[in-house]
PDB file of C-alpha atoms in Angstrom:
ATOM      1  CA  MET A 483      -8.531   9.850 -30.501  1.00  0.00           C
ATOM      2  CA  GLU A 484     -10.686   7.343 -30.278  1.00  0.00           C
ATOM      3  CA  ASP A 485      -9.940   3.772 -32.102  1.00  0.00           C
ATOM      4  CA  ASP A 486     -11.857   1.127 -32.596  1.00  0.00           C
ATOM      5  CA  LYS A 487     -10.759  -2.485 -33.336  1.00  0.00           C
ATOM      6  CA  LEU A 488     -11.182  -3.507 -37.152  1.00  0.00           C
ATOM      7  CA  ASP A 489     -13.337  -6.377 -37.644  1.00  0.00           C
ATOM      8  CA  MET A 490     -12.449  -7.370 -41.462  1.00  0.00           C
ATOM      9  CA  THR A 491     -14.017 -10.990 -41.016  1.00  0.00           C
ATOM     10  CA  ALA A 492     -17.969  -8.710 -41.618  1.00  0.00           C
ATOM     11  CA  THR A 493     -16.498  -7.282 -45.018  1.00  0.00           C
ATOM     12  CA  THR A 494     -13.926  -9.448 -46.846  1.00  0.00           C
ATOM     13  CA  ASP A 495     -13.040 -13.227 -46.913  1.00  0.00           C
ATOM     14  CA  THR A 496     -11.172 -15.181 -44.400  1.00  0.00           C
ATOM     15  CA  SER A 497      -8.216 -14.621 -46.511  1.00  0.00           C
ATOM     16  CA  ASP A 498      -8.065 -11.096 -46.588  1.00  0.00           C
ATOM     17  CA  ALA A 499      -8.590 -10.746 -42.855  1.00  0.00           C
ATOM     18  CA  ALA A 500      -6.109 -13.064 -42.220  1.00  0.00           C
ATOM     19  CA  ASP A 501      -3.406 -10.484 -44.189  1.00  0.00           C
ATOM     20  CA  MET A 502      -4.594  -7.374 -42.628  1.00  0.00           C
ATOM     21  CA  ALA A 503      -4.966  -9.735 -39.198  1.00  0.00           C
ATOM     22  CA  ASP A 504      -1.229  -6.944 -38.770  1.00  0.00           C
ATOM     23  CA  ALA A 505      -2.513  -3.228 -39.979  1.00  0.00           C
ATOM     24  CA  PRO A 506      -2.353  -0.429 -38.173  1.00  0.00           C
ATOM     25  CA  GLN A 507      -5.416   0.235 -36.510  1.00  0.00           C
ATOM     26  CA  PRO A 508      -6.798   3.818 -38.713  1.00  0.00           C
ATOM     27  CA  ARG A 509      -7.764   6.832 -36.425  1.00  0.00           C
ATOM     28  CA  PRO A 510     -11.547   7.334 -37.449  1.00  0.00           C
ATOM     29  CA  GLN A 511     -10.799  11.151 -38.491  1.00  0.00           C
ATOM     30  CA  SER A 512      -8.064   9.100 -40.736  1.00  0.00           C
ATOM     31  CA  LEU A 513     -11.416   7.447 -41.927  1.00  0.00           C
ATOM     32  CA  VAL A 514     -13.737   9.858 -42.211  1.00  0.00           C
ATOM     33  CA  LEU A 515     -10.987  12.288 -44.528  1.00  0.00           C
ATOM     34  CA  ALA A 516     -10.078   9.174 -46.583  1.00  0.00           C
ATOM     35  CA  PHE A 517     -14.105   8.526 -46.915  1.00  0.00           C
ATOM     36  CA  PHE A 518     -14.740  12.532 -48.139  1.00  0.00           C
ATOM     37  CA  GLY A 519     -11.877  12.149 -50.549  1.00  0.00           C
ATOM     38  CA  ASN A 520     -12.710   9.115 -52.389  1.00  0.00           C
ATOM     39  CA  HIS A 521     -16.370   9.621 -53.225  1.00  0.00           C
ATOM     40  CA  VAL A 522     -17.112  13.228 -52.091  1.00  0.00           C
ATOM     41  CA  LEU A 523     -14.576  15.484 -53.336  1.00  0.00           C
ATOM     42  CA  ASP A 524     -14.509  15.106 -56.789  1.00  0.00           C
ATOM     43  CA  GLU A 525     -18.651  15.597 -56.976  1.00  0.00           C
ATOM     44  CA  GLY A 526     -18.969  19.060 -56.212  1.00  0.00           C
ATOM     45  CA  ASP A 527     -20.465  20.730 -52.632  1.00  0.00           C
ATOM     46  CA  LEU A 528     -21.911  18.171 -51.157  1.00  0.00           C
ATOM     47  CA  CYS A 529     -23.098  16.949 -47.398  1.00  0.00           C
ATOM     48  CA  VAL A 530     -23.810  13.485 -46.927  1.00  0.00           C
ATOM     49  CA  TYR A 531     -25.885  11.960 -44.386  1.00  0.00           C
ATOM     50  CA  SER A 532     -24.105  10.710 -40.960  1.00  0.00           C
ATOM     51  CA  GLY A 533     -25.935   7.706 -41.013  1.00  0.00           C
ATOM     52  CA  SER A 534     -24.547   7.330 -44.421  1.00  0.00           C
ATOM     53  CA  ILE A 535     -21.327   7.794 -42.955  1.00  0.00           C
ATOM     54  CA  ILE A 536     -21.916   5.449 -40.095  1.00  0.00           C
ATOM     55  CA  ASP A 537     -22.667   2.436 -42.066  1.00  0.00           C
ATOM     56  CA  VAL A 538     -19.800   3.291 -44.288  1.00  0.00           C
ATOM     57  CA  LEU A 539     -17.114   2.955 -41.245  1.00  0.00           C
ATOM     58  CA  ALA A 540     -18.832   0.229 -39.466  1.00  0.00           C
ATOM     59  CA  ARG A 541     -17.797  -1.845 -42.999  1.00  0.00           C
ATOM     60  CA  VAL A 542     -14.276  -1.333 -41.181  1.00  0.00           C
ATOM     61  CA  GLY A 543     -15.214  -1.936 -37.619  1.00  0.00           C
ATOM     62  CA  THR A 544     -15.637   1.313 -36.385  1.00  0.00           C
ATOM     63  CA  GLY A 545     -18.647   1.912 -34.111  1.00  0.00           C
ATOM     64  CA  GLU A 546     -21.239   4.348 -34.364  1.00  0.00           C
ATOM     65  CA  GLN A 547     -20.408   6.518 -31.100  1.00  0.00           C
ATOM     66  CA  ALA A 548     -16.259   6.728 -31.992  1.00  0.00           C
ATOM     67  CA  VAL A 549     -17.939   7.991 -35.827  1.00  0.00           C
ATOM     68  CA  ARG A 550     -20.315  10.444 -34.060  1.00  0.00           C
ATOM     69  CA  SER A 551     -17.763  11.755 -31.788  1.00  0.00           C
ATOM     70  CA  THR A 552     -15.199  12.188 -34.523  1.00  0.00           C
ATOM     71  CA  LEU A 553     -17.896  14.397 -36.994  1.00  0.00           C
ATOM     72  CA  THR A 554     -18.303  16.179 -34.030  1.00  0.00           C
ATOM     73  CA  ARG A 555     -14.607  16.487 -32.745  1.00  0.00           C
ATOM     74  CA  MET A 556     -13.293  17.428 -36.600  1.00  0.00           C
ATOM     75  CA  VAL A 557     -17.094  20.660 -36.789  1.00  0.00           C
ATOM     76  CA  ASN A 558     -14.980  21.803 -33.764  1.00  0.00           C
ATOM     77  CA  ARG A 559     -11.767  22.102 -36.013  1.00  0.00           C
ATOM     78  CA  GLY A 560     -13.846  23.632 -38.861  1.00  0.00           C
ATOM     79  CA  LEU A 561     -12.913  20.558 -40.760  1.00  0.00           C
ATOM     80  CA  LEU A 562     -16.720  19.871 -41.243  1.00  0.00           C
ATOM     81  CA  ARG A 563     -20.044  21.569 -41.842  1.00  0.00           C
ATOM     82  CA  ARG A 564     -22.732  20.568 -40.178  1.00  0.00           C
ATOM     83  CA  GLN A 565     -26.085  21.058 -42.551  1.00  0.00           C
ATOM     84  CA  ARG A 566     -29.358  20.201 -41.168  1.00  0.00           C
ATOM     85  CA  GLU A 567     -32.554  18.808 -43.276  1.00  0.00           C
ATOM     86  CA  GLY A 568     -35.241  18.129 -41.722  1.00  0.00           C
ATOM     87  CA  ARG A 569     -34.522  15.899 -38.939  1.00  0.00           C
ATOM     88  CA  LYS A 570     -31.223  14.331 -40.039  1.00  0.00           C
ATOM     89  CA  MET A 571     -28.046  15.651 -39.901  1.00  0.00           C
ATOM     90  CA  PHE A 572     -25.683  15.948 -42.722  1.00  0.00           C
ATOM     91  CA  PHE A 573     -22.058  17.143 -43.178  1.00  0.00           C
ATOM     92  CA  GLY A 574     -20.040  18.583 -45.508  1.00  0.00           C
ATOM     93  CA  LEU A 575     -16.603  19.463 -46.530  1.00  0.00           C
ATOM     94  CA  THR A 576     -15.014  23.358 -45.381  1.00  0.00           C
ATOM     95  CA  PRO A 577     -12.254  24.603 -47.681  1.00  0.00           C
ATOM     96  CA  GLN A 578      -9.483  24.023 -44.894  1.00  0.00           C
ATOM     97  CA  ALA A 579     -10.201  20.409 -45.117  1.00  0.00           C
ATOM     98  CA  VAL A 580     -10.658  20.566 -49.100  1.00  0.00           C
ATOM     99  CA  ARG A 581      -7.063  21.701 -48.844  1.00  0.00           C
ATOM    100  CA  ILE A 582      -6.164  18.985 -46.586  1.00  0.00           C
ATOM    101  CA  LEU A 583      -7.797  16.699 -49.034  1.00  0.00           C
ATOM    102  CA  GLU A 584      -6.458  18.234 -52.209  1.00  0.00           C
ATOM    103  CA  ASP A 585      -2.796  18.198 -50.791  1.00  0.00           C
ATOM    104  CA  GLY A 586      -2.998  14.938 -49.915  1.00  0.00           C
ATOM    105  CA  GLY A 587      -4.414  13.633 -53.395  1.00  0.00           C
ATOM    106  CA  GLN A 588      -1.511  15.657 -54.519  1.00  0.00           C
ATOM    107  CA  ARG A 589       0.727  13.468 -52.604  1.00  0.00           C
ATOM    108  CA  ILE A 590      -0.988   9.950 -53.387  1.00  0.00           C
ATOM    109  CA  TRP A 591      -1.713  10.422 -57.026  1.00  0.00           C
ATOM    110  CA  ARG A 592       0.843  12.801 -58.849  1.00  0.00           C
ATOM    111  CA  ASP A 593       3.905  13.609 -56.240  1.00  0.00           C
ATOM    112  CA  GLY A 594       4.326   9.605 -55.778  1.00  0.00           C
ATOM    113  CA  ALA A 595       6.465   8.282 -53.288  1.00  0.00           C
ATOM    114  CA  VAL A 596       9.437   8.015 -55.118  1.00  0.00           C
ATOM    115  CA  ASN A 597      11.626  11.215 -56.016  1.00  0.00           C
ATOM    116  CA  GLU A 598      13.733  10.791 -58.961  1.00  0.00           C
ATOM    117  CA  ASP A 599      13.556  13.694 -60.327  1.00  0.00           C
ATOM    118  CA  TRP A 600      15.202  16.035 -57.694  1.00  0.00           C
ATOM    119  CA  ASP A 601      16.918  19.625 -58.632  1.00  0.00           C
ATOM    120  CA  GLY A 602      19.831  19.266 -56.223  1.00  0.00           C
ATOM    121  CA  THR A 603      18.212  22.184 -54.218  1.00  0.00           C
ATOM    122  CA  TRP A 604      17.488  22.135 -49.858  1.00  0.00           C
ATOM    123  CA  THR A 605      14.759  24.158 -48.500  1.00  0.00           C
ATOM    124  CA  LEU A 606      16.372  25.816 -45.533  1.00  0.00           C
ATOM    125  CA  LEU A 607      13.881  26.507 -42.806  1.00  0.00           C
ATOM    126  CA  GLY A 608      14.681  28.076 -39.221  1.00  0.00           C
ATOM    127  CA  PHE A 609      12.742  28.530 -36.252  1.00  0.00           C
ATOM    128  CA  SER A 610      13.951  30.413 -32.815  1.00  0.00           C
ATOM    129  CA  LEU A 611      10.622  29.655 -30.193  1.00  0.00           C
ATOM    130  CA  PRO A 612      10.040  30.555 -26.978  1.00  0.00           C
ATOM    131  CA  GLU A 613      10.559  27.468 -24.066  1.00  0.00           C
ATOM    132  CA  SER A 614       6.875  28.386 -22.943  1.00  0.00           C
ATOM    133  CA  TRP A 615       5.304  27.760 -26.835  1.00  0.00           C
ATOM    134  CA  GLN A 616       5.093  23.689 -26.311  1.00  0.00           C
ATOM    135  CA  ARG A 617       1.910  23.570 -28.947  1.00  0.00           C
ATOM    136  CA  GLN A 618       3.063  25.666 -31.157  1.00  0.00           C
ATOM    137  CA  ARG A 619       6.670  23.788 -31.149  1.00  0.00           C
ATOM    138  CA  HIS A 620       4.272  20.776 -31.570  1.00  0.00           C
ATOM    139  CA  ASP A 621       2.131  22.134 -34.190  1.00  0.00           C
ATOM    140  CA  LEU A 622       5.242  23.540 -36.375  1.00  0.00           C
ATOM    141  CA  ARG A 623       7.263  20.585 -36.229  1.00  0.00           C
ATOM    142  CA  SER A 624       4.332  18.251 -37.194  1.00  0.00           C
ATOM    143  CA  ARG A 625       3.688  20.589 -40.509  1.00  0.00           C
ATOM    144  CA  LEU A 626       7.302  20.549 -41.129  1.00  0.00           C
ATOM    145  CA  THR A 627       7.529  16.776 -41.175  1.00  0.00           C
ATOM    146  CA  TRP A 628       4.284  16.463 -43.275  1.00  0.00           C
ATOM    147  CA  SER A 629       5.779  18.569 -45.690  1.00  0.00           C
ATOM    148  CA  GLY A 630       8.896  16.764 -45.950  1.00  0.00           C
ATOM    149  CA  PHE A 631      11.103  18.181 -43.912  1.00  0.00           C
ATOM    150  CA  GLY A 632      13.900  16.258 -41.408  1.00  0.00           C
ATOM    151  CA  ALA A 633      15.566  17.593 -38.146  1.00  0.00           C
ATOM    152  CA  LEU A 634      19.184  18.497 -39.487  1.00  0.00           C
ATOM    153  CA  TYR A 635      19.619  20.495 -35.739  1.00  0.00           C
ATOM    154  CA  SER A 636      17.191  21.092 -33.430  1.00  0.00           C
ATOM    155  CA  GLY A 637      15.996  24.753 -34.548  1.00  0.00           C
ATOM    156  CA  LEU A 638      17.112  23.941 -38.089  1.00  0.00           C
ATOM    157  CA  TRP A 639      15.174  21.543 -40.369  1.00  0.00           C
ATOM    158  CA  ILE A 640      15.823  21.101 -44.089  1.00  0.00           C
ATOM    159  CA  ALA A 641      13.336  19.276 -47.461  1.00  0.00           C
ATOM    160  CA  PRO A 642      14.423  18.279 -50.646  1.00  0.00           C
ATOM    161  CA  GLY A 643      13.457  20.501 -53.492  1.00  0.00           C
ATOM    162  CA  HIS A 644      11.829  23.753 -52.782  1.00  0.00           C
ATOM    163  CA  ALA A 645       9.367  23.206 -50.423  1.00  0.00           C
ATOM    164  CA  ASP A 646       7.023  25.820 -50.397  1.00  0.00           C
ATOM    165  CA  VAL A 647       5.368  25.849 -46.592  1.00  0.00           C
ATOM    166  CA  ARG A 648       4.282  29.532 -46.289  1.00  0.00           C
ATOM    167  CA  GLY A 649       0.819  28.818 -46.052  1.00  0.00           C
ATOM    168  CA  ALA A 650       1.352  26.594 -42.580  1.00  0.00           C
ATOM    169  CA  ILE A 651       3.759  29.164 -41.289  1.00  0.00           C
ATOM    170  CA  SER A 652       1.275  31.653 -41.737  1.00  0.00           C
ATOM    171  CA  GLU A 653      -1.460  29.534 -40.374  1.00  0.00           C
ATOM    172  CA  LEU A 654       0.605  28.466 -36.830  1.00  0.00           C
ATOM    173  CA  GLY A 655       0.507  32.348 -36.691  1.00  0.00           C
ATOM    174  CA  LEU A 656       5.089  31.738 -36.681  1.00  0.00           C
ATOM    175  CA  ASP A 657       5.628  33.890 -39.458  1.00  0.00           C
ATOM    176  CA  ALA A 658       8.163  36.024 -37.511  1.00  0.00           C
ATOM    177  CA  HIS A 659       9.868  33.121 -35.616  1.00  0.00           C
ATOM    178  CA  VAL A 660      10.949  31.307 -39.216  1.00  0.00           C
ATOM    179  CA  LYS A 661      13.483  31.634 -41.547  1.00  0.00           C
ATOM    180  CA  VAL A 662      13.539  30.148 -45.027  1.00  0.00           C
ATOM    181  CA  PHE A 663      16.047  29.915 -47.466  1.00  0.00           C
ATOM    182  CA  HIS A 664      16.912  27.959 -50.667  1.00  0.00           C
ATOM    183  CA  ALA A 665      20.316  26.577 -50.989  1.00  0.00           C
ATOM    184  CA  ARG A 666      22.771  23.633 -52.927  1.00  0.00           C
ATOM    185  CA  ALA A 667      24.888  21.106 -50.679  1.00  0.00           C
ATOM    186  CA  ASP A 668      28.948  22.088 -50.970  1.00  0.00           C
ATOM    187  CA  ALA A 669      30.811  19.365 -52.711  1.00  0.00           C
ATOM    188  CA  PHE A 670      32.663  18.471 -49.714  1.00  0.00           C
ATOM    189  CA  THR A 671      28.987  17.456 -47.866  1.00  0.00           C
ATOM    190  CA  ASP A 672      27.902  14.102 -47.732  1.00  0.00           C
ATOM    191  CA  VAL A 673      24.504  14.291 -48.922  1.00  0.00           C
ATOM    192  CA  GLY A 674      23.756  10.406 -47.973  1.00  0.00           C
ATOM    193  CA  LEU A 675      24.525  10.675 -44.413  1.00  0.00           C
ATOM    194  CA  MET A 676      23.516  14.217 -44.264  1.00  0.00           C
ATOM    195  CA  ILE A 677      20.558  12.578 -45.172  1.00  0.00           C
ATOM    196  CA  ARG A 678      20.910   9.242 -42.750  1.00  0.00           C
ATOM    197  CA  GLU A 679      21.570  12.241 -39.907  1.00  0.00           C
ATOM    198  CA  SER A 680      18.219  13.784 -40.575  1.00  0.00           C
ATOM    199  CA  TRP A 681      15.244  11.217 -41.254  1.00  0.00           C
ATOM    200  CA  ASP A 682      14.677   7.674 -40.264  1.00  0.00           C
ATOM    201  CA  LEU A 683      15.619   5.500 -43.224  1.00  0.00           C
ATOM    202  CA  GLU A 684      14.894   2.440 -41.358  1.00  0.00           C
ATOM    203  CA  SER A 685      11.788   2.943 -40.388  1.00  0.00           C
ATOM    204  CA  ILE A 686      10.594   5.348 -43.141  1.00  0.00           C
ATOM    205  CA  ALA A 687      11.603   1.857 -44.935  1.00  0.00           C
ATOM    206  CA  ALA A 688       9.901  -1.023 -42.990  1.00  0.00           C
ATOM    207  CA  ARG A 689       6.577   1.052 -43.648  1.00  0.00           C
ATOM    208  CA  TYR A 690       7.012   1.043 -46.838  1.00  0.00           C
ATOM    209  CA  VAL A 691       7.636  -3.410 -46.769  1.00  0.00           C
ATOM    210  CA  ALA A 692       4.756  -3.520 -44.374  1.00  0.00           C
ATOM    211  CA  PHE A 693       2.491  -2.104 -46.549  1.00  0.00           C
ATOM    212  CA  ASP A 694       3.892  -3.987 -49.698  1.00  0.00           C
ATOM    213  CA  LYS A 695       3.336  -7.628 -47.648  1.00  0.00           C
ATOM    214  CA  ARG A 696       0.006  -6.500 -45.808  1.00  0.00           C
ATOM    215  CA  TRP A 697      -1.500  -5.857 -49.527  1.00  0.00           C
ATOM    216  CA  ALA A 698       0.239  -7.647 -52.331  1.00  0.00           C
ATOM    217  CA  ALA A 699      -1.730 -10.949 -52.529  1.00  0.00           C
ATOM    218  CA  VAL A 700      -5.176  -9.478 -52.078  1.00  0.00           C
ATOM    219  CA  SER A 701      -7.818 -10.926 -54.127  1.00  0.00           C
ATOM    220  CA  PRO A 702     -10.777  -8.710 -55.604  1.00  0.00           C
ATOM    221  CA  PRO A 703     -12.403  -7.402 -52.778  1.00  0.00           C
ATOM    222  CA  ALA A 704     -16.141  -8.732 -51.876  1.00  0.00           C
ATOM    223  CA  ASP A 705     -16.613  -5.113 -50.279  1.00  0.00           C
ATOM    224  CA  PRO A 706     -14.669  -2.349 -52.457  1.00  0.00           C
ATOM    225  CA  VAL A 707     -15.682   0.298 -50.251  1.00  0.00           C
ATOM    226  CA  ALA A 708     -13.955  -1.041 -47.393  1.00  0.00           C
ATOM    227  CA  THR A 709     -11.089  -2.164 -48.764  1.00  0.00           C
ATOM    228  CA  ARG A 710     -10.698   1.290 -50.638  1.00  0.00           C
ATOM    229  CA  LEU A 711     -11.050   3.000 -47.423  1.00  0.00           C
ATOM    230  CA  ARG A 712      -8.369   1.121 -45.892  1.00  0.00           C
ATOM    231  CA  LEU A 713      -6.177   1.465 -48.897  1.00  0.00           C
ATOM    232  CA  VAL A 714      -6.213   5.225 -49.078  1.00  0.00           C
ATOM    233  CA  ALA A 715      -6.429   5.947 -45.197  1.00  0.00           C
ATOM    234  CA  GLU A 716      -2.898   3.563 -44.189  1.00  0.00           C
ATOM    235  CA  TRP A 717      -1.495   4.570 -47.753  1.00  0.00           C
ATOM    236  CA  LEU A 718      -1.659   8.098 -46.692  1.00  0.00           C
ATOM    237  CA  ARG A 719      -0.552   7.184 -43.243  1.00  0.00           C
ATOM    238  CA  ILE A 720       2.874   6.469 -44.536  1.00  0.00           C
ATOM    239  CA  ILE A 721       3.733   8.955 -47.554  1.00  0.00           C
ATOM    240  CA  ARG A 722       2.289  11.702 -45.360  1.00  0.00           C
ATOM    241  CA  THR A 723       5.739  10.877 -43.120  1.00  0.00           C
ATOM    242  CA  ASP A 724       8.019  10.145 -46.203  1.00  0.00           C
ATOM    243  CA  PRO A 725       9.809  13.308 -47.357  1.00  0.00           C
ATOM    244  CA  ARG A 726      10.243  11.639 -50.767  1.00  0.00           C
ATOM    245  CA  LEU A 727      13.807  11.964 -50.547  1.00  0.00           C
ATOM    246  CA  PRO A 728      15.814  12.125 -53.528  1.00  0.00           C
ATOM    247  CA  VAL A 729      16.271   8.213 -54.893  1.00  0.00           C
ATOM    248  CA  GLN A 730      19.379   8.600 -56.241  1.00  0.00           C
ATOM    249  CA  HIS A 731      21.145   8.992 -52.011  1.00  0.00           C
ATOM    250  CA  LEU A 732      18.410   6.103 -50.361  1.00  0.00           C
ATOM    251  CA  PRO A 733      20.038   2.848 -50.263  1.00  0.00           C
ATOM    252  CA  PRO A 734      19.551   0.394 -53.725  1.00  0.00           C
ATOM    253  CA  GLU A 735      15.747  -1.830 -54.034  1.00  0.00           C
ATOM    254  CA  TRP A 736      14.420   1.233 -51.636  1.00  0.00           C
ATOM    255  CA  PRO A 737      10.770  -0.433 -51.234  1.00  0.00           C
ATOM    256  CA  ALA A 738       8.610   2.815 -51.731  1.00  0.00           C
ATOM    257  CA  ARG A 739       8.584   1.723 -55.229  1.00  0.00           C
ATOM    258  CA  GLN A 740       7.194  -1.290 -55.020  1.00  0.00           C
ATOM    259  CA  ALA A 741       4.356  -0.216 -52.397  1.00  0.00           C
ATOM    260  CA  GLN A 742       3.826   2.259 -54.340  1.00  0.00           C
ATOM    261  CA  GLU A 743       2.501  -0.184 -57.374  1.00  0.00           C
ATOM    262  CA  THR A 744       0.813  -2.292 -54.720  1.00  0.00           C
ATOM    263  CA  PHE A 745      -1.366   0.254 -53.835  1.00  0.00           C
ATOM    264  CA  ARG A 746      -1.269   1.725 -57.099  1.00  0.00           C
ATOM    265  CA  ARG A 747      -3.095  -1.966 -58.650  1.00  0.00           C
ATOM    266  CA  ILE A 748      -5.512  -2.155 -56.179  1.00  0.00           C
ATOM    267  CA  ALA A 749      -6.933   1.250 -56.149  1.00  0.00           C
ATOM    268  CA  GLU A 750      -7.154   0.467 -59.451  1.00  0.00           C
ATOM    269  CA  GLU A 751      -9.064  -2.711 -59.403  1.00  0.00           C
ATOM    270  CA  THR A 752     -11.410  -1.157 -56.657  1.00  0.00           C
ATOM    271  CA  ALA A 753     -11.990   2.363 -58.383  1.00  0.00           C
ATOM    272  CA  GLY A 754     -15.314   1.612 -59.837  1.00  0.00           C
ATOM    273  CA  SER A 755     -16.734  -1.030 -58.046  1.00  0.00           C
ATOM    274  CA  ALA A 756     -16.067   1.178 -54.876  1.00  0.00           C
ATOM    275  CA  ALA A 757     -18.014   4.115 -56.848  1.00  0.00           C
ATOM    276  CA  ARG A 758     -20.677   2.290 -58.391  1.00  0.00           C
ATOM    277  CA  MET A 759     -21.631   0.893 -54.269  1.00  0.00           C
ATOM    278  CA  ALA A 760     -21.264   3.884 -52.723  1.00  0.00           C
ATOM    279  CA  ALA A 761     -23.407   5.684 -54.945  1.00  0.00           C
ATOM    280  CA  GLN A 762     -25.755   3.808 -54.046  1.00  0.00           C
ATOM    281  CA  MET A 763     -25.152   3.662 -50.361  1.00  0.00           C
ATOM    282  CA  LEU A 764     -24.583   7.456 -49.839  1.00  0.00           C
ATOM    283  CA  GLU A 765     -27.565  10.114 -49.187  1.00  0.00           C
ATOM    284  CA  THR A 766     -26.561  13.074 -50.706  1.00  0.00           C
ATOM    285  CA  VAL A 767     -28.024  17.273 -50.256  1.00  0.00           C
ATOM    286  CA  PRO A 768     -26.227  19.787 -51.950  1.00  0.00           C
ATOM    287  CA  LEU A 769     -23.810  22.280 -49.669  1.00  0.00           C
ATOM    288  CA  ARG A 770     -25.522  25.456 -49.313  1.00  0.00           C
ATOM    289  CA  SER A 771     -23.974  28.620 -48.995  1.00  0.00           C
ATOM    290  CA  ALA A 772     -22.129  29.128 -45.614  1.00  0.00           C
TER     291      ALA A 772
END
């Protein structure tokens, strides 16, 4: 995936640029998905002119060629639909992309990053794949990580609560190779130790600490569209690798809580102004039936 360096000086003031100097560089596809999630998903069946998408992503330093190649790849992967209107090309969401964005929205806005209502249950998933199925193994592990699973053993993964991965397993065509159970840990099992062995808590915590450090002092932005785009793309990257482990089994003062407060504050501060700015910038047309 092509990544262009972020050029924050073009869209924010000097202090904001300094604060974001060590920010991770989002992939163009992540930015495109964040763009559609921010400005298209809740507006109905719309297509956006490619030039509008290029203009918006330029505000976070992503070049035109990177955007165009990313849009093409996303069409080939079934995430976007092309729609020609005269000499212009527009792009709209496919049902698969809508599901991805709605799932991300559930994680971002409703589930949150802090799990305080765990009921003590675990989802156990066991799989056995032929050694030659390297791609399928990678895809399965990626889906499991996104769904909050950690590797208890090489072929046995666990997640807190009742994690429903039936759809993901079926999409990968692995139903015959996967077994799923729901259970509770026995009294002699050290749940805290099990969590520390199955997930890299230090890395998860470090990502939240770094996010909060970068964003906590950000002042009201001159460019709310660019700020919100970077904010949501980075936050989603963090929470998609966070299994939302039960907070009572995590170290004291787990940093996800403070980072989430920072994220929600800035998201609220930019929501209205970013929507108004996007409405003026974006050229859209209704999405035609396939």
